[in-house]
């Protein structure tokens, strides 16, 4: 019995020792988190709303403003200080928060560099630092944070190239790099991030083509590349992707025709913006298959031919901008027949078709436009005849532009 008791006592002692060592390890780790957060606070030189006032050694850091901890280990998993007016730099000690999953400091005034110590945050899922004043290059080392799902760096002063290694992040869903000073090309390696849904590089100095690999991503729903220097043709695959909801490629130098092959389908597309490019050819009729389309923006290109009558099938279209092209009237027609088709667009609010090569009269059916129509611009075209009195039935119309035409007669009293 004595041997058995001795064995049990030894076993209990070992368990107690192991438990104490585990608790000590947790305490040491917790102390590391506390020090990292206090170092983060010390890098803040302006806290106008005193949101960090309870960040003191006398209180449990898991109770500090903006901090969330795991229940079991009491380790920091989330640091959220968005819209708090903070000014300062991001302390490299943030890299010691080894259990951190979310860092969200958007809409503040952080400056300086995005520290390379972020590579140690192997559990990080969301890195959101948009709308600050951060500068320098985007750390290549971020690709070591293999659990990243969201990277939002837009609205800063980052420069240099887009790191191609970001294309190795297997779970990346959202990548926002817009409104910075980035340059170079779009790396084709993003074609490997099959989970990518939102890709934004707008308002930078990006040049070159849109990689075909990017357009083949199976889950891509938002493509934001406006206000850059992109060239070449728009990949055909973009116009046959059921996942796409928004395409914004305006203010670039894309050229060539839009693909005209029948059977292309964008069933979930809501916004298509290709304004201010060098696109030529006819407006594809298959766009009318995008029945969820609310904004179709194609102004200031070199499109030719008539406006497809099939656009009248877009019942949800609110804004249609086709001005500044070389569009013409239907062959053999003496009036703007597209107006007759567009009267079926019951949600239409703004229609811009000025500065084209239309000729002919305005049909009386213009009065059948949706009562939601607020703006109608058919200026700088070769319009003839009189202004139909039916236009006065558009009760919510507050802007009508027919300037630069060959219209005659009196202005209808109904207007």
mmCIF file of C-alpha atoms in Angstrom:
data_model
loop_
_atom_site.group_PDB
_atom_site.id
_atom_site.type_symbol
_atom_site.label_atom_id
_atom_site.label_comp_id
_atom_site.label_asym_id
_atom_site.label_seq_id
_atom_site.Cartn_x
_atom_site.Cartn_y
_atom_site.Cartn_z
ATOM 1 C CA UNK A 1 0.000 0.000 0.000
ATOM 2 C CA UNK A 2 2.822 2.357 0.813
ATOM 3 C CA UNK A 3 4.276 1.922 -2.669
ATOM 4 C CA UNK A 4 0.865 2.546 -4.220
ATOM 5 C CA UNK A 5 0.359 5.678 -2.144
ATOM 6 C CA UNK A 6 3.815 6.859 -3.064
ATOM 7 C CA UNK A 7 3.045 6.328 -6.748
ATOM 8 C CA UNK A 8 -0.258 8.216 -6.508
ATOM 9 C CA UNK A 9 1.398 11.051 -4.612
ATOM 10 C CA UNK A 10 4.135 11.279 -7.237
ATOM 11 C CA UNK A 11 1.569 11.284 -10.028
ATOM 12 C CA UNK A 12 -0.463 14.021 -8.362
ATOM 13 C CA UNK A 13 2.684 16.036 -7.820
ATOM 14 C CA UNK A 14 3.594 15.728 -11.486
ATOM 15 C CA UNK A 15 0.116 16.826 -12.524
ATOM 16 C CA UNK A 16 0.237 19.818 -10.197
ATOM 17 C CA UNK A 17 3.693 20.745 -11.502
ATOM 18 C CA UNK A 18 2.511 20.428 -15.104
ATOM 19 C CA UNK A 19 -0.528 22.558 -14.341
ATOM 20 C CA UNK A 20 1.608 25.218 -12.700
ATOM 21 C CA UNK A 21 4.018 25.239 -15.626
ATOM 22 C CA UNK A 22 1.060 25.576 -18.019
ATOM 23 C CA UNK A 23 -0.316 28.478 -16.003
ATOM 24 C CA UNK A 24 3.118 30.101 -15.928
ATOM 25 C CA UNK A 25 3.391 29.713 -19.692
ATOM 26 C CA UNK A 26 -0.009 31.357 -20.127
ATOM 27 C CA UNK A 27 0.963 34.178 -17.776
ATOM 28 C CA UNK A 28 4.206 34.731 -19.673
ATOM 29 C CA UNK A 29 2.336 34.781 -22.987
ATOM 30 C CA UNK A 30 -0.276 37.133 -21.592
ATOM 31 C CA UNK A 31 2.467 39.426 -20.347
ATOM 32 C CA UNK A 32 3.900 39.446 -23.874
ATOM 33 C CA UNK A 33 0.514 40.531 -25.232
ATOM 34 C CA UNK A 34 0.221 43.257 -22.611
ATOM 35 C CA UNK A 35 3.685 44.608 -23.412
ATOM 36 C CA UNK A 36 2.917 44.562 -27.140
ATOM 37 C CA UNK A 37 -0.283 46.548 -26.624
ATOM 38 C CA UNK A 38 1.408 49.072 -24.340
ATOM 39 C CA UNK A 39 4.121 49.503 -26.973
ATOM 40 C CA UNK A 40 1.367 50.084 -29.534
ATOM 41 C CA UNK A 41 -0.122 52.747 -27.259
ATOM 42 C CA UNK A 42 3.252 54.432 -26.756
ATOM 43 C CA UNK A 43 3.502 54.902 -30.539
ATOM 44 C CA UNK A 44 0.272 56.931 -30.505
ATOM 45 C CA UNK A 45 0.904 60.647 -30.097
ATOM 46 C CA UNK A 46 -2.671 61.888 -30.422
ATOM 47 C CA UNK A 47 -5.804 60.296 -28.985
ATOM 48 C CA UNK A 48 -8.519 62.972 -29.274
ATOM 49 C CA UNK A 49 -11.305 60.767 -27.940
ATOM 50 C CA UNK A 50 -9.280 59.171 -25.120
ATOM 51 C CA UNK A 51 -10.167 55.705 -26.353
ATOM 52 C CA UNK A 52 -6.912 54.348 -24.913
ATOM 53 C CA UNK A 53 -7.463 55.819 -21.451
ATOM 54 C CA UNK A 54 -8.083 52.402 -19.866
ATOM 55 C CA UNK A 55 -4.997 50.863 -21.470
ATOM 56 C CA UNK A 56 -3.038 50.705 -18.195
ATOM 57 C CA UNK A 57 -1.126 48.041 -16.288
ATOM 58 C CA UNK A 58 -3.679 48.243 -13.506
ATOM 59 C CA UNK A 59 -6.468 46.773 -15.668
ATOM 60 C CA UNK A 60 -6.800 43.494 -17.519
ATOM 61 C CA UNK A 61 -5.810 44.115 -21.126
ATOM 62 C CA UNK A 62 -8.689 41.894 -22.273
ATOM 63 C CA UNK A 63 -10.981 44.632 -20.930
ATOM 64 C CA UNK A 64 -9.239 47.422 -22.814
ATOM 65 C CA UNK A 65 -11.144 49.371 -25.428
ATOM 66 C CA UNK A 66 -10.945 47.740 -28.853
ATOM 67 C CA UNK A 67 -9.492 44.453 -27.589
ATOM 68 C CA UNK A 68 -10.975 40.972 -27.770
ATOM 69 C CA UNK A 69 -9.320 37.936 -26.202
ATOM 70 C CA UNK A 70 -9.760 34.199 -26.519
ATOM 71 C CA UNK A 71 -11.766 32.683 -23.674
ATOM 72 C CA UNK A 72 -9.426 29.904 -22.690
ATOM 73 C CA UNK A 73 -5.944 31.336 -23.046
ATOM 74 C CA UNK A 74 -6.861 35.010 -22.682
ATOM 75 C CA UNK A 75 -4.736 35.912 -25.684
ATOM 76 C CA UNK A 76 -5.438 38.933 -27.881
ATOM 77 C CA UNK A 77 -7.329 37.859 -31.004
ATOM 78 C CA UNK A 78 -8.724 41.174 -32.213
ATOM 79 C CA UNK A 79 -7.483 44.777 -32.197
ATOM 80 C CA UNK A 80 -10.162 47.123 -33.555
ATOM 81 C CA UNK A 81 -9.643 50.875 -33.292
ATOM 82 C CA UNK A 82 -11.331 52.171 -36.414
ATOM 83 C CA UNK A 83 -12.696 55.724 -36.729
ATOM 84 C CA UNK A 84 -11.127 56.836 -33.453
ATOM 85 C CA UNK A 85 -9.005 59.768 -34.680
ATOM 86 C CA UNK A 86 -5.732 58.192 -33.536
ATOM 87 C CA UNK A 87 -2.471 59.593 -34.855
ATOM 88 C CA UNK A 88 0.892 57.889 -34.676
ATOM 89 C CA UNK A 89 2.863 54.974 -36.065
ATOM 90 C CA UNK A 90 2.221 51.236 -35.912
ATOM 91 C CA UNK A 91 4.576 49.729 -33.367
ATOM 92 C CA UNK A 92 6.582 46.724 -34.609
ATOM 93 C CA UNK A 93 5.704 45.052 -31.294
ATOM 94 C CA UNK A 94 2.298 44.290 -32.807
ATOM 95 C CA UNK A 95 4.141 41.378 -34.379
ATOM 96 C CA UNK A 96 4.322 39.802 -30.900
ATOM 97 C CA UNK A 97 0.541 39.352 -30.734
ATOM 98 C CA UNK A 98 0.902 35.810 -31.970
ATOM 99 C CA UNK A 99 -2.796 34.939 -31.600
ATOM 100 C CA UNK A 100 -4.050 38.054 -33.401
ATOM 101 C CA UNK A 101 -6.670 37.335 -36.053
ATOM 102 C CA UNK A 102 -8.064 40.804 -36.774
ATOM 103 C CA UNK A 103 -6.260 44.146 -36.988
ATOM 104 C CA UNK A 104 -8.634 46.947 -37.946
ATOM 105 C CA UNK A 105 -7.382 50.529 -37.580
ATOM 106 C CA UNK A 106 -9.119 52.039 -40.601
ATOM 107 C CA UNK A 107 -9.999 55.730 -40.871
ATOM 108 C CA UNK A 108 -7.343 57.156 -38.578
ATOM 109 C CA UNK A 109 -4.106 59.089 -39.083
ATOM 110 C CA UNK A 110 -1.436 56.430 -38.763
ATOM 111 C CA UNK A 111 1.720 57.244 -40.693
ATOM 112 C CA UNK A 112 5.057 55.620 -41.334
ATOM 113 C CA UNK A 113 5.607 52.136 -42.699
ATOM 114 C CA UNK A 114 3.690 48.895 -42.414
ATOM 115 C CA UNK A 115 6.175 46.975 -40.316
ATOM 116 C CA UNK A 116 7.662 43.732 -41.643
ATOM 117 C CA UNK A 117 7.108 42.189 -38.202
ATOM 118 C CA UNK A 118 3.583 41.496 -39.393
ATOM 119 C CA UNK A 119 4.991 38.347 -40.968
ATOM 120 C CA UNK A 120 4.984 36.777 -37.487
ATOM 121 C CA UNK A 121 1.207 37.062 -37.250
ATOM 122 C CA UNK A 122 0.569 33.599 -38.650
ATOM 123 C CA UNK A 123 -3.036 33.533 -37.385
ATOM 124 C CA UNK A 124 -3.951 36.912 -38.902
ATOM 125 C CA UNK A 125 -7.093 36.775 -41.035
ATOM 126 C CA UNK A 126 -8.004 40.428 -41.537
ATOM 127 C CA UNK A 127 -5.566 43.297 -42.051
ATOM 128 C CA UNK A 128 -7.564 46.505 -42.451
ATOM 129 C CA UNK A 129 -5.575 49.753 -42.390
ATOM 130 C CA UNK A 130 -7.420 51.702 -45.083
ATOM 131 C CA UNK A 131 -7.776 55.481 -44.965
ATOM 132 C CA UNK A 132 -4.610 56.373 -43.099
ATOM 133 C CA UNK A 133 -1.328 58.003 -44.139
ATOM 134 C CA UNK A 134 0.902 54.947 -44.322
ATOM 135 C CA UNK A 135 3.707 54.990 -46.860
ATOM 136 C CA UNK A 136 6.539 52.924 -48.266
ATOM 137 C CA UNK A 137 6.225 49.612 -50.016
ATOM 138 C CA UNK A 138 3.771 46.857 -49.157
ATOM 139 C CA UNK A 139 5.783 44.271 -47.184
ATOM 140 C CA UNK A 140 6.496 41.209 -49.304
ATOM 141 C CA UNK A 141 6.606 39.268 -46.038
ATOM 142 C CA UNK A 142 2.817 39.447 -45.736
ATOM 143 C CA UNK A 143 2.630 36.309 -47.842
ATOM 144 C CA UNK A 144 3.860 34.381 -44.788
ATOM 145 C CA UNK A 145 0.548 35.151 -43.079
ATOM 146 C CA UNK A 146 -1.046 32.243 -44.862
ATOM 147 C CA UNK A 147 -4.408 32.609 -43.096
ATOM 148 C CA UNK A 148 -5.088 36.093 -44.455
ATOM 149 C CA UNK A 149 -8.558 36.466 -45.913
ATOM 150 C CA UNK A 150 -8.869 40.262 -46.112
ATOM 151 C CA UNK A 151 -6.165 42.804 -46.963
ATOM 152 C CA UNK A 152 -7.425 46.380 -47.152
ATOM 153 C CA UNK A 153 -4.704 48.996 -47.644
ATOM 154 C CA UNK A 154 -6.617 51.489 -49.786
ATOM 155 C CA UNK A 155 -6.478 55.224 -49.238
ATOM 156 C CA UNK A 156 -2.863 55.489 -48.063
ATOM 157 C CA UNK A 157 0.423 56.519 -49.678
ATOM 158 C CA UNK A 158 1.911 53.107 -50.409
ATOM 159 C CA UNK A 159 4.320 53.040 -53.337
ATOM 160 C CA UNK A 160 6.292 50.518 -55.332
ATOM 161 C CA UNK A 161 4.987 47.412 -57.037
ATOM 162 C CA UNK A 162 2.207 45.072 -55.984
ATOM 163 C CA UNK A 163 4.010 42.124 -54.324
ATOM 164 C CA UNK A 164 3.480 39.089 -56.523
ATOM 165 C CA UNK A 165 3.792 36.802 -53.495
ATOM 166 C CA UNK A 166 0.393 37.978 -52.263
ATOM 167 C CA UNK A 167 -0.893 35.698 -54.977
ATOM 168 C CA UNK A 168 0.184 32.708 -52.878
ATOM 169 C CA UNK A 169 -2.296 33.394 -50.060
ATOM 170 C CA UNK A 170 -4.677 30.427 -50.306
ATOM 171 C CA UNK A 171 -7.628 31.928 -48.396
ATOM 172 C CA UNK A 172 -7.497 35.526 -49.646
ATOM 173 C CA UNK A 173 -11.022 36.750 -50.434
ATOM 174 C CA UNK A 174 -10.655 40.534 -50.519
ATOM 175 C CA UNK A 175 -7.683 42.581 -51.710
ATOM 176 C CA UNK A 176 -8.122 46.358 -51.708
ATOM 177 C CA UNK A 177 -5.049 48.354 -52.743
ATOM 178 C CA UNK A 178 -6.793 51.332 -54.334
ATOM 179 C CA UNK A 179 -6.009 55.037 -53.968
ATOM 180 C CA UNK A 180 -2.288 54.719 -53.320
ATOM 181 C CA UNK A 181 0.829 55.463 -55.369
ATOM 182 C CA UNK A 182 1.463 51.926 -56.551
ATOM 183 C CA UNK A 183 2.983 51.305 -59.945
ATOM 184 C CA UNK A 184 3.998 48.440 -62.191
ATOM 185 C CA UNK A 185 1.736 45.737 -63.551
ATOM 186 C CA UNK A 186 -0.900 43.448 -62.069
ATOM 187 C CA UNK A 187 0.909 40.190 -61.218
ATOM 188 C CA UNK A 188 -0.610 37.171 -62.991
ATOM 189 C CA UNK A 189 0.032 35.166 -59.814
ATOM 190 C CA UNK A 190 -3.307 36.358 -58.437
ATOM 191 C CA UNK A 191 -4.806 33.763 -60.722
ATOM 192 C CA UNK A 192 -3.697 31.239 -58.096
ATOM 193 C CA UNK A 193 -5.880 32.758 -55.365
ATOM 194 C CA UNK A 194 -9.016 30.905 -56.372
ATOM 195 C CA UNK A 195 -10.892 32.166 -53.304
ATOM 196 C CA UNK A 196 -10.455 35.827 -54.360
ATOM 197 C CA UNK A 197 -13.790 37.654 -54.655
ATOM 198 C CA UNK A 198 -12.903 41.372 -54.563
ATOM 199 C CA UNK A 199 -9.869 42.847 -56.328
ATOM 200 C CA UNK A 200 -9.278 46.599 -56.166
ATOM 201 C CA UNK A 201 -6.280 48.578 -57.450
ATOM 202 C CA UNK A 202 -8.116 51.736 -58.523
ATOM 203 C CA UNK A 203 -6.483 55.188 -58.578
ATOM 204 C CA UNK A 204 -2.854 54.108 -58.803
ATOM 205 C CA UNK A 205 -0.247 54.169 -61.559
ATOM 206 C CA UNK A 206 -0.747 50.597 -62.727
ATOM 207 C CA UNK A 207 -0.025 49.900 -66.392
ATOM 208 C CA UNK A 208 -0.024 46.955 -68.775
ATOM 209 C CA UNK A 209 -2.841 44.491 -69.401
ATOM 210 C CA UNK A 210 -5.344 42.796 -67.145
ATOM 211 C CA UNK A 211 -3.839 39.309 -66.805
ATOM 212 C CA UNK A 212 -6.012 36.607 -68.299
ATOM 213 C CA UNK A 213 -5.351 34.622 -65.110
ATOM 214 C CA UNK A 214 -7.188 37.258 -63.078
ATOM 215 C CA UNK A 215 -10.231 37.159 -65.328
ATOM 216 C CA UNK A 216 -10.471 33.383 -64.893
ATOM 217 C CA UNK A 217 -10.870 33.459 -61.112
ATOM 218 C CA UNK A 218 -13.994 31.384 -60.407
ATOM 219 C CA UNK A 219 -15.363 33.468 -57.510
ATOM 220 C CA UNK A 220 -14.499 37.002 -58.631
ATOM 221 C CA UNK A 221 -17.430 39.333 -57.913
ATOM 222 C CA UNK A 222 -15.827 42.791 -57.912
ATOM 223 C CA UNK A 223 -13.097 44.128 -60.224
ATOM 224 C CA UNK A 224 -11.989 47.710 -59.492
ATOM 225 C CA UNK A 225 -9.195 48.929 -61.789
ATOM 226 C CA UNK A 226 -10.396 52.436 -62.683
ATOM 227 C CA UNK A 227 -8.108 55.471 -62.872
ATOM 228 C CA UNK A 228 -4.911 53.746 -63.957
ATOM 229 C CA UNK A 229 -2.927 53.406 -67.188
ATOM 230 C CA UNK A 230 -4.061 49.958 -68.239
ATOM 231 C CA UNK A 231 -3.975 49.153 -71.947
ATOM 232 C CA UNK A 232 -4.793 46.407 -74.407
ATOM 233 C CA UNK A 233 -8.102 44.664 -74.837
ATOM 234 C CA UNK A 234 -10.370 43.650 -71.987
ATOM 235 C CA UNK A 235 -10.138 39.854 -71.571
ATOM 236 C CA UNK A 236 -13.088 38.065 -73.136
ATOM 237 C CA UNK A 237 -13.460 35.832 -70.064
ATOM 238 C CA UNK A 238 -14.590 38.834 -68.010
ATOM 239 C CA UNK A 239 -17.783 39.012 -70.067
ATOM 240 C CA UNK A 240 -18.681 35.400 -69.401
ATOM 241 C CA UNK A 241 -18.369 35.194 -65.628
ATOM 242 C CA UNK A 242 -21.525 34.522 -63.669
ATOM 243 C CA UNK A 243 -19.940 35.549 -60.354
ATOM 244 C CA UNK A 244 -19.236 39.163 -61.358
ATOM 245 C CA UNK A 245 -21.389 41.857 -59.772
ATOM 246 C CA UNK A 246 -19.320 44.980 -60.461
ATOM 247 C CA UNK A 247 -16.790 45.805 -63.193
ATOM 248 C CA UNK A 248 -15.143 49.220 -63.013
ATOM 249 C CA UNK A 249 -12.421 49.847 -65.611
ATOM 250 C CA UNK A 250 -13.063 53.495 -66.465
ATOM 251 C CA UNK A 251 -10.313 56.078 -67.001
ATOM 252 C CA UNK A 252 -7.732 53.798 -68.570
ATOM 253 C CA UNK A 253 -6.557 53.288 -72.151
ATOM 254 C CA UNK A 254 -8.256 50.015 -73.032
ATOM 255 C CA UNK A 255 -8.732 49.573 -76.769
ATOM 256 C CA UNK A 256 -10.297 47.190 -79.237
ATOM 257 C CA UNK A 257 -13.800 45.806 -79.414
ATOM 258 C CA UNK A 258 -15.863 44.381 -76.637
ATOM 259 C CA UNK A 259 -16.435 40.702 -77.426
ATOM 260 C CA UNK A 260 -19.543 40.314 -79.571
ATOM 261 C CA UNK A 261 -19.928 36.549 -79.425
ATOM 262 C CA UNK A 262 -23.464 35.542 -78.584
ATOM 263 C CA UNK A 263 -23.858 33.367 -75.533
ATOM 264 C CA UNK A 264 -21.707 35.504 -73.245
ATOM 265 C CA UNK A 265 -23.493 35.962 -69.963
ATOM 266 C CA UNK A 266 -23.171 38.166 -66.899
ATOM 267 C CA UNK A 267 -26.334 37.187 -65.022
ATOM 268 C CA UNK A 268 -25.437 38.860 -61.715
ATOM 269 C CA UNK A 269 -23.796 42.016 -63.031
ATOM 270 C CA UNK A 270 -25.162 45.203 -61.449
ATOM 271 C CA UNK A 271 -22.611 47.844 -62.496
ATOM 272 C CA UNK A 272 -20.498 48.006 -65.661
ATOM 273 C CA UNK A 273 -18.292 51.089 -65.979
ATOM 274 C CA UNK A 274 -15.971 51.337 -68.985
ATOM 275 C CA UNK A 275 -16.020 55.122 -69.376
ATOM 276 C CA UNK A 276 -13.127 57.135 -70.803
ATOM 277 C CA UNK A 277 -11.230 54.480 -72.706
ATOM 278 C CA UNK A 278 -10.496 53.868 -76.394
ATOM 279 C CA UNK A 279 -12.998 51.103 -77.015
ATOM 280 C CA UNK A 280 -14.398 50.710 -80.531
ATOM 281 C CA UNK A 281 -17.053 48.735 -82.358
ATOM 282 C CA UNK A 282 -20.694 48.247 -81.494
ATOM 283 C CA UNK A 283 -22.224 47.981 -78.045
ATOM 284 C CA UNK A 284 -22.856 44.237 -77.574
ATOM 285 C CA UNK A 285 -26.518 43.276 -77.481
ATOM 286 C CA UNK A 286 -25.835 40.476 -74.970
ATOM 287 C CA UNK A 287 -25.516 43.113 -72.247
ATOM 288 C CA UNK A 288 -29.303 43.055 -72.171
ATOM 289 C CA UNK A 289 -29.041 39.554 -70.694
ATOM 290 C CA UNK A 290 -27.638 41.123 -67.529
ATOM 291 C CA UNK A 291 -31.093 41.708 -66.124
ATOM 292 C CA UNK A 292 -29.754 42.860 -62.736
ATOM 293 C CA UNK A 293 -27.826 45.731 -64.324
ATOM 294 C CA UNK A 294 -28.500 49.097 -62.652
ATOM 295 C CA UNK A 295 -25.635 51.202 -64.047
ATOM 296 C CA UNK A 296 -24.290 50.908 -67.600
ATOM 297 C CA UNK A 297 -21.573 53.517 -68.094
ATOM 298 C CA UNK A 298 -19.835 53.568 -71.499
ATOM 299 C CA UNK A 299 -19.288 57.298 -72.218
ATOM 300 C CA UNK A 300 -16.341 58.891 -74.019
ATOM 301 C CA UNK A 301 -15.153 55.929 -76.028
ATOM 302 C CA UNK A 302 -15.266 55.324 -79.774
ATOM 303 C CA UNK A 303 -18.330 53.099 -79.970
ATOM 304 C CA UNK A 304 -20.188 53.103 -83.287
ATOM 305 C CA UNK A 305 -23.467 51.802 -84.640
ATOM 306 C CA UNK A 306 -26.931 52.128 -83.119
ATOM 307 C CA UNK A 307 -27.860 51.713 -79.473
ATOM 308 C CA UNK A 308 -29.122 48.116 -79.174
ATOM 309 C CA UNK A 309 -32.897 48.046 -78.808
ATOM 310 C CA UNK A 310 -32.444 45.045 -76.530
ATOM 311 C CA UNK A 311 -31.246 47.406 -73.785
ATOM 312 C CA UNK A 312 -34.931 48.093 -73.291
ATOM 313 C CA UNK A 313 -35.060 44.731 -71.505
ATOM 314 C CA UNK A 314 -33.070 46.143 -68.587
ATOM 315 C CA UNK A 315 -35.947 46.745 -66.205
ATOM 316 C CA UNK A 316 -33.657 47.616 -63.287
ATOM 317 C CA UNK A 317 -31.381 50.046 -65.137
ATOM 318 C CA UNK A 318 -31.188 53.388 -63.318
ATOM 319 C CA UNK A 319 -28.303 55.125 -65.036
ATOM 320 C CA UNK A 320 -27.401 54.769 -68.717
ATOM 321 C CA UNK A 321 -24.456 56.870 -69.914
ATOM 322 C CA UNK A 322 -23.457 56.568 -73.577
ATOM 323 C CA UNK A 323 -22.460 60.158 -74.352
ATOM 324 C CA UNK A 324 -19.307 61.151 -76.205
ATOM 325 C CA UNK A 325 -19.158 58.258 -78.664
ATOM 326 C CA UNK A 326 -19.884 57.917 -82.395
ATOM 327 C CA UNK A 327 -23.231 56.197 -82.096
ATOM 328 C CA UNK A 328 -25.700 56.571 -84.946
ATOM 329 C CA UNK A 329 -29.399 56.201 -85.640
ATOM 330 C CA UNK A 330 -30.838 52.854 -86.745
ATOM 331 C CA UNK A 331 -30.291 52.439 -90.523
ATOM 332 C CA UNK A 332 -33.348 53.629 -92.436
ATOM 333 C CA UNK A 333 -34.909 55.288 -89.401
ATOM 334 C CA UNK A 334 -35.857 58.967 -89.370
ATOM 335 C CA UNK A 335 -36.213 59.171 -85.605
ATOM 336 C CA UNK A 336 -34.345 58.180 -82.463
ATOM 337 C CA UNK A 337 -35.840 54.705 -82.328
ATOM 338 C CA UNK A 338 -33.768 53.679 -79.303
ATOM 339 C CA UNK A 339 -35.948 56.013 -77.235
ATOM 340 C CA UNK A 340 -38.959 53.851 -78.036
ATOM 341 C CA UNK A 341 -37.107 50.778 -76.737
ATOM 342 C CA UNK A 342 -35.812 52.488 -73.608
ATOM 343 C CA UNK A 343 -39.295 53.504 -72.493
ATOM 344 C CA UNK A 344 -39.541 49.924 -71.221
ATOM 345 C CA UNK A 345 -36.818 50.661 -68.656
ATOM 346 C CA UNK A 346 -39.171 51.409 -65.797
ATOM 347 C CA UNK A 347 -36.404 52.256 -63.299
ATOM 348 C CA UNK A 348 -34.430 54.641 -65.517
ATOM 349 C CA UNK A 349 -33.446 57.851 -63.717
ATOM 350 C CA UNK A 350 -30.603 59.321 -65.787
ATOM 351 C CA UNK A 351 -30.049 58.973 -69.536
ATOM 352 C CA UNK A 352 -27.011 60.546 -71.205
ATOM 353 C CA UNK A 353 -26.695 60.021 -74.972
ATOM 354 C CA UNK A 354 -25.387 63.424 -76.088
ATOM 355 C CA UNK A 355 -22.332 64.129 -78.251
ATOM 356 C CA UNK A 356 -23.005 61.306 -80.679
ATOM 357 C CA UNK A 357 -23.856 61.187 -84.396
ATOM 358 C CA UNK A 358 -27.573 60.632 -84.084
ATOM 359 C CA UNK A 359 -29.813 62.255 -86.666
ATOM 360 C CA UNK A 360 -33.569 62.433 -86.954
ATOM 361 C CA UNK A 361 -36.510 63.492 -84.852
ATOM 362 C CA UNK A 362 -37.418 62.866 -81.238
ATOM 363 C CA UNK A 363 -40.352 60.409 -81.184
ATOM 364 C CA UNK A 364 -43.548 61.376 -79.378
ATOM 365 C CA UNK A 365 -43.136 58.212 -77.307
ATOM 366 C CA UNK A 366 -40.512 60.059 -75.280
ATOM 367 C CA UNK A 367 -43.422 60.899 -73.002
ATOM 368 C CA UNK A 368 -43.658 57.212 -72.138
ATOM 369 C CA UNK A 369 -40.353 57.246 -70.317
ATOM 370 C CA UNK A 370 -40.418 56.139 -66.711
ATOM 371 C CA UNK A 371 -41.796 58.686 -64.280
ATOM 372 C CA UNK A 372 -38.540 58.202 -62.362
ATOM 373 C CA UNK A 373 -36.535 59.884 -65.153
ATOM 374 C CA UNK A 374 -34.716 62.914 -63.725
ATOM 375 C CA UNK A 375 -32.018 63.725 -66.305
ATOM 376 C CA UNK A 376 -32.192 63.492 -70.105
ATOM 377 C CA UNK A 377 -29.207 64.647 -72.152
ATOM 378 C CA UNK A 378 -29.403 64.411 -75.955
ATOM 379 C CA UNK A 379 -27.237 67.483 -76.586
ATOM 380 C CA UNK A 380 -24.773 68.040 -79.443
ATOM 381 C CA UNK A 381 -26.532 65.659 -81.818
ATOM 382 C CA UNK A 382 -28.068 66.263 -85.255
ATOM 383 C CA UNK A 383 -31.641 66.349 -84.038
ATOM 384 C CA UNK A 384 -34.313 67.765 -86.326
ATOM 385 C CA UNK A 385 -37.947 68.679 -86.087
ATOM 386 C CA UNK A 386 -39.766 69.958 -83.047
ATOM 387 C CA UNK A 387 -39.600 69.183 -79.359
ATOM 388 C CA UNK A 388 -42.529 66.836 -78.665
ATOM 389 C CA UNK A 389 -45.094 68.254 -76.250
ATOM 390 C CA UNK A 390 -45.268 64.781 -74.654
ATOM 391 C CA UNK A 391 -41.974 65.468 -72.950
ATOM 392 C CA UNK A 392 -43.918 67.594 -70.495
ATOM 393 C CA UNK A 393 -45.500 64.490 -69.000
ATOM 394 C CA UNK A 394 -42.182 63.532 -67.417
ATOM 395 C CA UNK A 395 -43.048 65.103 -64.093
ATOM 396 C CA UNK A 396 -39.818 64.295 -62.285
ATOM 397 C CA UNK A 397 -37.544 65.463 -65.085
ATOM 398 C CA UNK A 398 -35.405 68.269 -63.656
ATOM 399 C CA UNK A 399 -32.631 68.435 -66.251
ATOM 400 C CA UNK A 400 -33.190 68.404 -70.018
ATOM 401 C CA UNK A 401 -30.367 69.153 -72.449
ATOM 402 C CA UNK A 402 -31.059 69.460 -76.175
ATOM 403 C CA UNK A 403 -28.353 72.036 -76.932
ATOM 404 C CA UNK A 404 -26.357 71.981 -80.153
ATOM 405 C CA UNK A 405 -29.147 70.518 -82.278
ATOM 406 C CA UNK A 406 -31.138 71.580 -85.357
ATOM 407 C CA UNK A 407 -34.487 71.598 -83.606
ATOM 408 C CA UNK A 408 -37.069 74.166 -84.666
ATOM 409 C CA UNK A 409 -40.417 75.460 -83.561
ATOM 410 C CA UNK A 410 -41.511 76.625 -80.150
ATOM 411 C CA UNK A 411 -40.717 75.227 -76.755
ATOM 412 C CA UNK A 412 -43.827 73.275 -75.731
ATOM 413 C CA UNK A 413 -45.875 74.935 -73.018
ATOM 414 C CA UNK A 414 -46.049 71.563 -71.264
ATOM 415 C CA UNK A 415 -42.397 71.834 -70.245
#
